[in-house]
Structure formats: structure tokens, C-alpha cells
mmCIF file of C-alpha atoms in Angstrom:
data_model
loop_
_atom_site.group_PDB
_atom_site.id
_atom_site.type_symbol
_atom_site.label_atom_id
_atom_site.label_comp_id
_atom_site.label_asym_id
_atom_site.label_seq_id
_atom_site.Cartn_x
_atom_site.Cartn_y
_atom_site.Cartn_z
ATOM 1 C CA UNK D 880 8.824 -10.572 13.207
ATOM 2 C CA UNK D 881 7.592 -7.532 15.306
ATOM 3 C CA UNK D 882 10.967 -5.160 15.729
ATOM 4 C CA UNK D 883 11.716 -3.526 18.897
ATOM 5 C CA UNK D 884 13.620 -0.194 18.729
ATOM 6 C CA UNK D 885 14.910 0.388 22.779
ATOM 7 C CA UNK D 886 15.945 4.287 22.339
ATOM 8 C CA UNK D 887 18.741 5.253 25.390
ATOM 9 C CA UNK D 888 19.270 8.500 26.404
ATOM 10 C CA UNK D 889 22.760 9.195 28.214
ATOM 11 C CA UNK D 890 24.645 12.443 29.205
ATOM 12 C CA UNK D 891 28.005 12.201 31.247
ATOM 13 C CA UNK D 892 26.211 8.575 32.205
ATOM 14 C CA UNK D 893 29.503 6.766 32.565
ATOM 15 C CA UNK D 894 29.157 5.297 35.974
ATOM 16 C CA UNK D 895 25.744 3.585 34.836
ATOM 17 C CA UNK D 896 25.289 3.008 31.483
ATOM 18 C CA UNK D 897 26.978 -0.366 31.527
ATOM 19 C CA UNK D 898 24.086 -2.209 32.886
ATOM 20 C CA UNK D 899 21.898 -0.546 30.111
ATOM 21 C CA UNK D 900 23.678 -1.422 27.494
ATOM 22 C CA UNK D 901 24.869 -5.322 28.719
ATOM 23 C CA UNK D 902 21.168 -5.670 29.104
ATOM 24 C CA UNK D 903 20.087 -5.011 25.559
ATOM 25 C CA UNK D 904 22.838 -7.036 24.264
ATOM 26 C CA UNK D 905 21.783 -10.281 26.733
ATOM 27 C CA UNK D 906 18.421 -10.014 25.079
ATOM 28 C CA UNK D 907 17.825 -13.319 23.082
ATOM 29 C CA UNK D 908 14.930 -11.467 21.128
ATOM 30 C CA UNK D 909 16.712 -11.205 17.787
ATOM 31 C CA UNK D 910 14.748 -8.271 15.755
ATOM 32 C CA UNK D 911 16.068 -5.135 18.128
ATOM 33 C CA UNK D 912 16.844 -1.800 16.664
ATOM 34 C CA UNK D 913 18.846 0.194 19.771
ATOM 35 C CA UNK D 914 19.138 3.996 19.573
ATOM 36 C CA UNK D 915 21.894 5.637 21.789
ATOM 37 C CA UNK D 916 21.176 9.320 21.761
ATOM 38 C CA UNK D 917 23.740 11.321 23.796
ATOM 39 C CA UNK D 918 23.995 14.756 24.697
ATOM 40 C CA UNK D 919 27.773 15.326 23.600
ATOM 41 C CA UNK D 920 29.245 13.464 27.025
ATOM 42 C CA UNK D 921 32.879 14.477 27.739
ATOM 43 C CA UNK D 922 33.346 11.678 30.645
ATOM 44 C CA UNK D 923 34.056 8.024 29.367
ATOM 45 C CA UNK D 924 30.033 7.054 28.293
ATOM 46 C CA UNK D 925 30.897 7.388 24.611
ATOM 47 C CA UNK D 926 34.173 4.630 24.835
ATOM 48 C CA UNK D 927 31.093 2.464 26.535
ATOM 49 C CA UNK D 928 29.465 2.738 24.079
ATOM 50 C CA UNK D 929 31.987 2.192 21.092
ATOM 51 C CA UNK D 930 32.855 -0.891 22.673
ATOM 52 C CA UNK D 931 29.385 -1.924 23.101
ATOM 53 C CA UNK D 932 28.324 -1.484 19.636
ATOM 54 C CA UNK D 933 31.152 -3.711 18.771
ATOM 55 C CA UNK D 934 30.574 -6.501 20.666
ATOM 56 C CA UNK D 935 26.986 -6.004 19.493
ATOM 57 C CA UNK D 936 27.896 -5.977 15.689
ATOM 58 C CA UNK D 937 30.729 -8.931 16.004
ATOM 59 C CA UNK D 938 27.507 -11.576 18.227
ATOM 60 C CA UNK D 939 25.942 -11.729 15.142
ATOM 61 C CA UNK D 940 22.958 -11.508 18.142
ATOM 62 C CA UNK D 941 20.467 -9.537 15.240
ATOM 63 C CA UNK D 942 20.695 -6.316 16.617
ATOM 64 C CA UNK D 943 21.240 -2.978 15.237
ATOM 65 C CA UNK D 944 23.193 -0.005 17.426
ATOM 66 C CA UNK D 945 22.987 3.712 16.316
ATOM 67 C CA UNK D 946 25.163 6.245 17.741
ATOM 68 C CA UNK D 947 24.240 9.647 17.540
ATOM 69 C CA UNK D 948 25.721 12.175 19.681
ATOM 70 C CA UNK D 949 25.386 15.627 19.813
ATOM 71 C CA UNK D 950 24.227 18.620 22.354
ATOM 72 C CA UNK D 951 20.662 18.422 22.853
ATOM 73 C CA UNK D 952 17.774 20.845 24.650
ATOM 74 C CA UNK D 953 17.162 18.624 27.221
ATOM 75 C CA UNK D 954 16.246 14.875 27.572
ATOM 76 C CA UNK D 955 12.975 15.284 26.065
ATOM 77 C CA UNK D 956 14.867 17.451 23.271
ATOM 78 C CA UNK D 957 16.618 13.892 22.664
ATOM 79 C CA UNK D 958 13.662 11.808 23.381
ATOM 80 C CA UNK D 959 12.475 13.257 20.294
ATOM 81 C CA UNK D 960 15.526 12.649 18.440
ATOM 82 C CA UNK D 961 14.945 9.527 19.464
ATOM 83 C CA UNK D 962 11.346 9.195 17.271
ATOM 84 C CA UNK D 963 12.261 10.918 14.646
ATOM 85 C CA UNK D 964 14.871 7.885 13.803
ATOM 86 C CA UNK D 965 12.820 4.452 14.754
ATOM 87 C CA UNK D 966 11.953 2.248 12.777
ATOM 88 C CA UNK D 967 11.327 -1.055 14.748
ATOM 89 C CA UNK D 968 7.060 -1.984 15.508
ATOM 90 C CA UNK D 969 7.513 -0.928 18.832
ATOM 91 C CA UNK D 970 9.412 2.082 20.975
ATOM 92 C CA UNK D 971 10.611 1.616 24.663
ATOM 93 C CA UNK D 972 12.688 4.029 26.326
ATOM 94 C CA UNK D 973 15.613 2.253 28.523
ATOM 95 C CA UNK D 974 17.745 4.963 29.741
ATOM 96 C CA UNK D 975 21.171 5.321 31.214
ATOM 97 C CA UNK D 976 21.018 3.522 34.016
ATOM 98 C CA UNK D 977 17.810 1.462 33.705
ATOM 99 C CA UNK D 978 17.770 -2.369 32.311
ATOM 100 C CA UNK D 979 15.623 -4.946 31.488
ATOM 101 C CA UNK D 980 14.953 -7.928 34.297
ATOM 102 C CA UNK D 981 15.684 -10.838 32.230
ATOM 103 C CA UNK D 982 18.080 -11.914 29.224
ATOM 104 C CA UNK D 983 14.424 -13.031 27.697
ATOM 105 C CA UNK D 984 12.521 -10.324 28.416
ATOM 106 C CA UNK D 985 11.869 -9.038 24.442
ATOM 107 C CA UNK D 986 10.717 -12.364 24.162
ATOM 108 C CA UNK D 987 8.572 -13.044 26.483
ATOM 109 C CA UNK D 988 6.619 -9.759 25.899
ATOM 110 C CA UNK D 989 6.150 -10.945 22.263
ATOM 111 C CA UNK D 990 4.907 -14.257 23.190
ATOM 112 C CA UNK D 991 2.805 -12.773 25.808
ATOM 113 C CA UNK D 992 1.266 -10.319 23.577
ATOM 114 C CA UNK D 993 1.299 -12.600 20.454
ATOM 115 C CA UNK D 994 2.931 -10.115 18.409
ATOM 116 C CA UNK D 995 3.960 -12.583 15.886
ATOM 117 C CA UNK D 996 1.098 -13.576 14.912
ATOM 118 C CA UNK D 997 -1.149 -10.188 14.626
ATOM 119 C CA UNK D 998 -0.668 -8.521 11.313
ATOM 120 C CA UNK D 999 0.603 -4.862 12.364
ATOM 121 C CA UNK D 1000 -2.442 -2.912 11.593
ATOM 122 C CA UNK D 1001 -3.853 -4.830 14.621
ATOM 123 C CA UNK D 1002 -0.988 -4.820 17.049
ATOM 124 C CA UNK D 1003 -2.404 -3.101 20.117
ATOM 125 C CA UNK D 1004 -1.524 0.406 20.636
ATOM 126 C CA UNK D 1005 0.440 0.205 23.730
ATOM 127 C CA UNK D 1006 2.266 -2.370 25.872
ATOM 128 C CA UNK D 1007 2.629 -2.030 29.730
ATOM 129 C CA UNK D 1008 3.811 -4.245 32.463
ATOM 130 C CA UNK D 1009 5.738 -3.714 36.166
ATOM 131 C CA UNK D 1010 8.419 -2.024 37.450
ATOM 132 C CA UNK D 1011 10.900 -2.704 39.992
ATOM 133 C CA UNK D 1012 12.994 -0.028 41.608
ATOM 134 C CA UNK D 1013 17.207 -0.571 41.812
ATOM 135 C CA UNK D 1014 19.644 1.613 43.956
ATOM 136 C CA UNK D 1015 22.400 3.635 41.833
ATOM 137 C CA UNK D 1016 24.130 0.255 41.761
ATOM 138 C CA UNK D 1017 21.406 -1.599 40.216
ATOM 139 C CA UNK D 1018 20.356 -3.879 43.245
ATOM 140 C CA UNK D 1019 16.671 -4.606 43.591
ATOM 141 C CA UNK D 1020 15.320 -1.893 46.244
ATOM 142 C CA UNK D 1021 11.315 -2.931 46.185
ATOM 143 C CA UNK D 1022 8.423 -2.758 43.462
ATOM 144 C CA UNK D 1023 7.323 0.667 42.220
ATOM 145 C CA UNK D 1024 4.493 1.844 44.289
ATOM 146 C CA UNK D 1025 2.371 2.799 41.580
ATOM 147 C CA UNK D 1026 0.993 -0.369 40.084
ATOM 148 C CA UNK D 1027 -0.625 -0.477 36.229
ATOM 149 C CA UNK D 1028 -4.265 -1.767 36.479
ATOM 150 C CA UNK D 1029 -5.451 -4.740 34.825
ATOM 151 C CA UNK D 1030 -7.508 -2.229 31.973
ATOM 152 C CA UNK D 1031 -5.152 0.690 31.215
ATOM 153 C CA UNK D 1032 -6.867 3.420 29.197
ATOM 154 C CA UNK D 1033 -5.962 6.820 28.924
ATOM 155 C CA UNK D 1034 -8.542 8.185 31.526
ATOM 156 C CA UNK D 1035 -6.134 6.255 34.191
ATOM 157 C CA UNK D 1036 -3.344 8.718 34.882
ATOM 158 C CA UNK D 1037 -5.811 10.955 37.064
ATOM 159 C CA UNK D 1038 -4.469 8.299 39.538
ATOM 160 C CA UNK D 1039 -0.827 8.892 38.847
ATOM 161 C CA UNK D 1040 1.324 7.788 36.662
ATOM 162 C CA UNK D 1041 0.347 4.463 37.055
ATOM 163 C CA UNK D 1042 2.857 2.716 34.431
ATOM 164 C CA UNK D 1043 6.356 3.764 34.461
ATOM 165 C CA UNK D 1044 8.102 5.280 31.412
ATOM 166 C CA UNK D 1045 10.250 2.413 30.709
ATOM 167 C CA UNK D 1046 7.695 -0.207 31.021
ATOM 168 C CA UNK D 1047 5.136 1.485 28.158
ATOM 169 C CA UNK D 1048 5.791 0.354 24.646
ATOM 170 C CA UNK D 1049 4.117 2.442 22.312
ATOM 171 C CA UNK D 1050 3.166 1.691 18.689
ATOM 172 C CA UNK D 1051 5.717 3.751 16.598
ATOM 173 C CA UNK D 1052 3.483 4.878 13.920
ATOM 174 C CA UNK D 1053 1.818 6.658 16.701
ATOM 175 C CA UNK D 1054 4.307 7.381 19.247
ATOM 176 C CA UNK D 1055 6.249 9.660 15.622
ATOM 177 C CA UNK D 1056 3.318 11.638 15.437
ATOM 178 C CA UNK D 1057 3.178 12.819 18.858
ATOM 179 C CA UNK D 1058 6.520 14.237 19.934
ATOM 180 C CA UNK D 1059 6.915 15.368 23.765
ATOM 181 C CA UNK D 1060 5.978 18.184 24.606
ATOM 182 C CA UNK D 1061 9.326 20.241 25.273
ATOM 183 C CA UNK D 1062 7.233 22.879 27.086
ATOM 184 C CA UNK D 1063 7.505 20.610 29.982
ATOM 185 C CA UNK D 1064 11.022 19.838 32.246
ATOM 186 C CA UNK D 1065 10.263 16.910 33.907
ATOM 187 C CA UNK D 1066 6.467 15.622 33.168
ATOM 188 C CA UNK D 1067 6.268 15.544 29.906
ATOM 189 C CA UNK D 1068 6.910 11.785 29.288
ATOM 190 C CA UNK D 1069 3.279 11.833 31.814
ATOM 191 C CA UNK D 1070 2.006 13.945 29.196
ATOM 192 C CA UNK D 1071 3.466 11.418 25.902
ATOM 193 C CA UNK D 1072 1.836 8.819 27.420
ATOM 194 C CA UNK D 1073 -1.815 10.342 27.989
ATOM 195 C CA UNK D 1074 -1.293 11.495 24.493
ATOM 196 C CA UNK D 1075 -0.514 7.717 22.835
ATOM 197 C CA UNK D 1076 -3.054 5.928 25.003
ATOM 198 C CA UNK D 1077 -5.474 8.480 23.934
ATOM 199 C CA UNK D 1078 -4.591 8.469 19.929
ATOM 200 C CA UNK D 1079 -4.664 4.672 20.323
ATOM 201 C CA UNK D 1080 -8.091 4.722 21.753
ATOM 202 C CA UNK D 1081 -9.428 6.774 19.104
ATOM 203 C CA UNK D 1082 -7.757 4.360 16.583
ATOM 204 C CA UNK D 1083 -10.217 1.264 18.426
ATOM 205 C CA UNK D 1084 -6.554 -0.274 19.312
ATOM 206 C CA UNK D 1085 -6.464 -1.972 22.900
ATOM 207 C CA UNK D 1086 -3.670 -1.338 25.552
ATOM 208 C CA UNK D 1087 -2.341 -5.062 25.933
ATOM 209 C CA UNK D 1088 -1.385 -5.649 30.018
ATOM 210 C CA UNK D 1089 1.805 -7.680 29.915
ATOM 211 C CA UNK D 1090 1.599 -8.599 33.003
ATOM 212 C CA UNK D 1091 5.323 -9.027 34.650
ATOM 213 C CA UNK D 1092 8.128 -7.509 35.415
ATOM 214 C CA UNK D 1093 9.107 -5.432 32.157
ATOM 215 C CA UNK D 1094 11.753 -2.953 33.346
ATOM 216 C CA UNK D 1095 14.849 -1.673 36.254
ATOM 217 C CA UNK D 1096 14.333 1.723 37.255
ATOM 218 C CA UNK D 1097 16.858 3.762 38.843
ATOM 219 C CA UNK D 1098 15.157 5.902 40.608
ATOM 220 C CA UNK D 1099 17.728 9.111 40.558
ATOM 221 C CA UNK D 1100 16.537 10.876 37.806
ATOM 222 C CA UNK D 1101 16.096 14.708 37.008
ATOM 223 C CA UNK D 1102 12.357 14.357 38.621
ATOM 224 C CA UNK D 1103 13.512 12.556 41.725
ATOM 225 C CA UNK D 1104 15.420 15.692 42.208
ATOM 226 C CA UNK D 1105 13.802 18.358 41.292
ATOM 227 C CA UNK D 1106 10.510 16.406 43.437
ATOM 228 C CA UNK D 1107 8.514 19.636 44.183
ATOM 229 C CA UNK D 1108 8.872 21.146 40.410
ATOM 230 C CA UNK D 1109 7.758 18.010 39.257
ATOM 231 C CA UNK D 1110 4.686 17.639 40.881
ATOM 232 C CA UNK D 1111 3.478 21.231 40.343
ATOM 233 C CA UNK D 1112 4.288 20.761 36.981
ATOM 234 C CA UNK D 1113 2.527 16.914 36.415
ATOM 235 C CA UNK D 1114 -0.668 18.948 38.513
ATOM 236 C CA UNK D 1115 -0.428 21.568 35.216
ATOM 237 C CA UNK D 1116 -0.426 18.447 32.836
ATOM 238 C CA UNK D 1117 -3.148 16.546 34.067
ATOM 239 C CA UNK D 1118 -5.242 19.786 34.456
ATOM 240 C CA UNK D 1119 -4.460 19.906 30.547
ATOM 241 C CA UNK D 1120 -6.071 16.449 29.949
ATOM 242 C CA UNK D 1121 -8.496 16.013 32.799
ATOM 243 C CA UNK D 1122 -9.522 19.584 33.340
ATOM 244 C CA UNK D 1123 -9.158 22.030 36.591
ATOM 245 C CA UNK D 1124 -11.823 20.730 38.702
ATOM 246 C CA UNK D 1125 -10.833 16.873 38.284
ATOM 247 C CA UNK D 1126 -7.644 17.398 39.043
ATOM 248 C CA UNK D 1127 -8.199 19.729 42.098
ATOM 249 C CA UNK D 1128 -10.595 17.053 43.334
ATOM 250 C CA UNK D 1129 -8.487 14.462 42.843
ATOM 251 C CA UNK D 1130 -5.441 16.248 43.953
ATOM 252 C CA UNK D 1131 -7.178 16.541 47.394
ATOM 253 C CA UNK D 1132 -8.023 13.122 47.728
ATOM 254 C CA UNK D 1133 -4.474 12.021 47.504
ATOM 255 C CA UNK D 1134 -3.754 14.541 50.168
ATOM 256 C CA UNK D 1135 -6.466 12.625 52.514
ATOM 257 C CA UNK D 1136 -4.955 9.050 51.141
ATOM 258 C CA UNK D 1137 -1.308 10.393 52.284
ATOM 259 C CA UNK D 1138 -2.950 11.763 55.615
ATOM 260 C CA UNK D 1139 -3.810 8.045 56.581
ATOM 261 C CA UNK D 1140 -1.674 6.095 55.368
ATOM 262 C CA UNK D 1141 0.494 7.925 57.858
#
């Protein structure tokens, strides 16, 4: 059975990590691995998550919680953290906050994507579906503007990050030999994700389109609030992969786009 390892990120993420972590336990998918890395919270997320784990280990559900907790660099510092311990087929990161749509939603992305029945060497390289956006209390705001294309390769992020960070499973094999980039603050998951679709391309591996709903977004993150860093510093990123005069280019026609659509 393809293994799913859903890595969580929290710091002082009491007031939301509930949702997170009821959703991973709801999943019927049996064959989950679930990584909590947290940055050393002093607030009441680590009691959440004690009491979690042990409702997880006493359902007899299948699924494996791991704890680790300790100050980090940053969340990319513990995204990496993160890799470094997976071990399930697939990684998805579903942070504080964030939650899957549906109890079945593991399982519907491996019957989808017939997971089961490819032998691993041929399971695609990535996994991407949907995103809907939630308010701090988790209620459905509207779709994510930025919609993943029916073919997804790693040429497509000149538009944008067109599939959300929590809604892109990447292979682990690859995804543990391509750490983020800690250079970057708050693009470089855009910059992990050029990076796997890329490797997996070279590989000959498709990008499999799930094609639903995959992932709850709370959209009041680090880059929602630091908006004008971020974009200066996703400009600097795709430069990296796209080169300057791409990125000016298209840069400018999203300035034209913005102009009319008013």
C-alpha cells in the first residue's frame, strides 16, 4: 500500500492546530505516517498534540504520529526536518491551521491516481489537485485564485504558483534530495516545487492531476503578511529558474492583466 507521510509544522499554533490534527486522524486511508515538527511552542499546541497522538495510537486507525520539538531556523529550517525523517511513498505538507476537505480524502487520491496498483519505481513524480481558501476559523471563504492546469510541468510556475503548497505531493525519494532552499524567507516552498517537478521530469516521471479538492488553506501565513517581501523575493526565484528576461516579461504582463481586470 502506497504510505502517505503528512509533515505539520506548528509554532505557538494553539488556536488552530486542532482542525489539522482532527483532520489527519478522520482520514480513513490507513497507511499514514504524520510528522509534527514544532518550533519549541510555549502556548498550549504541544498538550494538543499529546492528546492527539493518543487518541491516534489508542483508534487502532493505522497511523503513525512523531513528535519532535525543538527551536528551529525558520519554517523552512523545519520543513527540512521534516524530509530528513519520512519515510511514507509520498510527502504533503498540512500545516497548523490547514486540513484536508474530506474524512476520505487519502483515499480518494490513491484511487484516483491508482497508486496501488503501480509498482513504486513508476509512481508519478508529483501529485496536485485544488485548493480552497478558509478564514482563521476554518470556514470556506472561496477557491484559490490560482488554478493548477490540466498538464503541470515544471515550466508552469512562470504563471504563478499555480498549485498550492499543501495540495503538491511529491515523491519522497525525490522531495529528500532536494531540501528548501533556506536562503529564501517566504518563497522558497515556490522554489521546492520548481525543483521536484523539474528532477521528476528529468527522471521521465509524469505529474498526475488529481483533479479535486485536495486541501484547506488558511490563508494567514508569514507570506500573506509580509505580501511585498514575498513577491520581490518569488520575482528573485523565478528569475533563478526562468531567467531575467522571462521573468521581466512576464512580470509586466501580469501588471497589464491586473490593469484590466480592474
Amino acid at each position: 500500500m502506497t504510505k502517505f507521510t503528512v509533515i505539520t509544522i506548528t509554532y505557538q499554533a494553539e488556536a488552530v492546530v486542532g482542525r489539522t490534527l482532527q483532520s489527519v486522524l478522520s482520514q480513513s486511508y490507513e497507511d499514514i505516517e504524520h510528522l509534527i515538527i514544532d518550533g519549541a511552542s510555549t502556548d498550549g499546541t504541544l498538550a494538543l498534540v499529546e492528546t492527539y497522538k493518543q487518541q491516534s495510537d489508542a483508534s487502532g486507525c493505522g497511523h503513525k504520529v512523531i513528535v519532535k520539538s525543538e527551536p528551529d531556523e525558520g519554517i523552512y529550517d523545519a520543513m527540512n526536518k521534516g524530509l530528513t525523517q519520512a519515510s511514507g511513498d509520498y510527502i504533503v505538507f498540512m500545516n497548523a491551521g490547514d486540513f484536508f476537505p474530506q474524512d476520505d480524502t487519502l483515499e480518494q487520491i490513491a484511487r484516483r491516481c491508482h497508486l496501488n496498483e503501480l509498482p513504486s519505481s513508476e509512481l508519478p513524480a508529483v501529485l496536485y489537485g485544488n485548493t480552497n481558501i478558509v478564514d482563521g476559523e476554518g470556514k470556506f471563504l472561496y477557491p484559490r485564485r490560482l488554478q493548477p492546469p490540466e498538464r503541470l510541468t515544471w515550466r508552469s510556475f512562470r504563471h504563478g504558483m499555480l498549485v498550492c503548497h499543501q495540495a503538491f505531493y511529491a515523491r519522497t525519494d525525490i522531495a529528500k534530495n532536494l531540501q528548501y532552499d533556506t536562503q529564501y524567507k517566504y518563497s522558497a516552498d515556490v522554489d521546492w516545487c520548481i525543483r521536484v517537478m523539474h528532477e521528476g521530469e528529468r527522471m521521465g516521471l509524469p505529474l498526475y492531476n488529481i483533479n479535486m479538492v485536495v486541501a484547506n488553506y488558511t490563508e494567514e501565513g508569514a507570506t500573506t503578511r509580509h505580501h511585498r517581501e514575498s513577491l520581490k523575493e518569488r520575482y528573485r526565484v523565478m528569475a533563478r529558474h526562468y531567467g531575467q528576461v522571462s521573468t521581466f516579461l512576464m512580470h509586466c504582463w501580469f501588471a497589464v492583466r491586473k490593469v484590466f481586470r480592474g
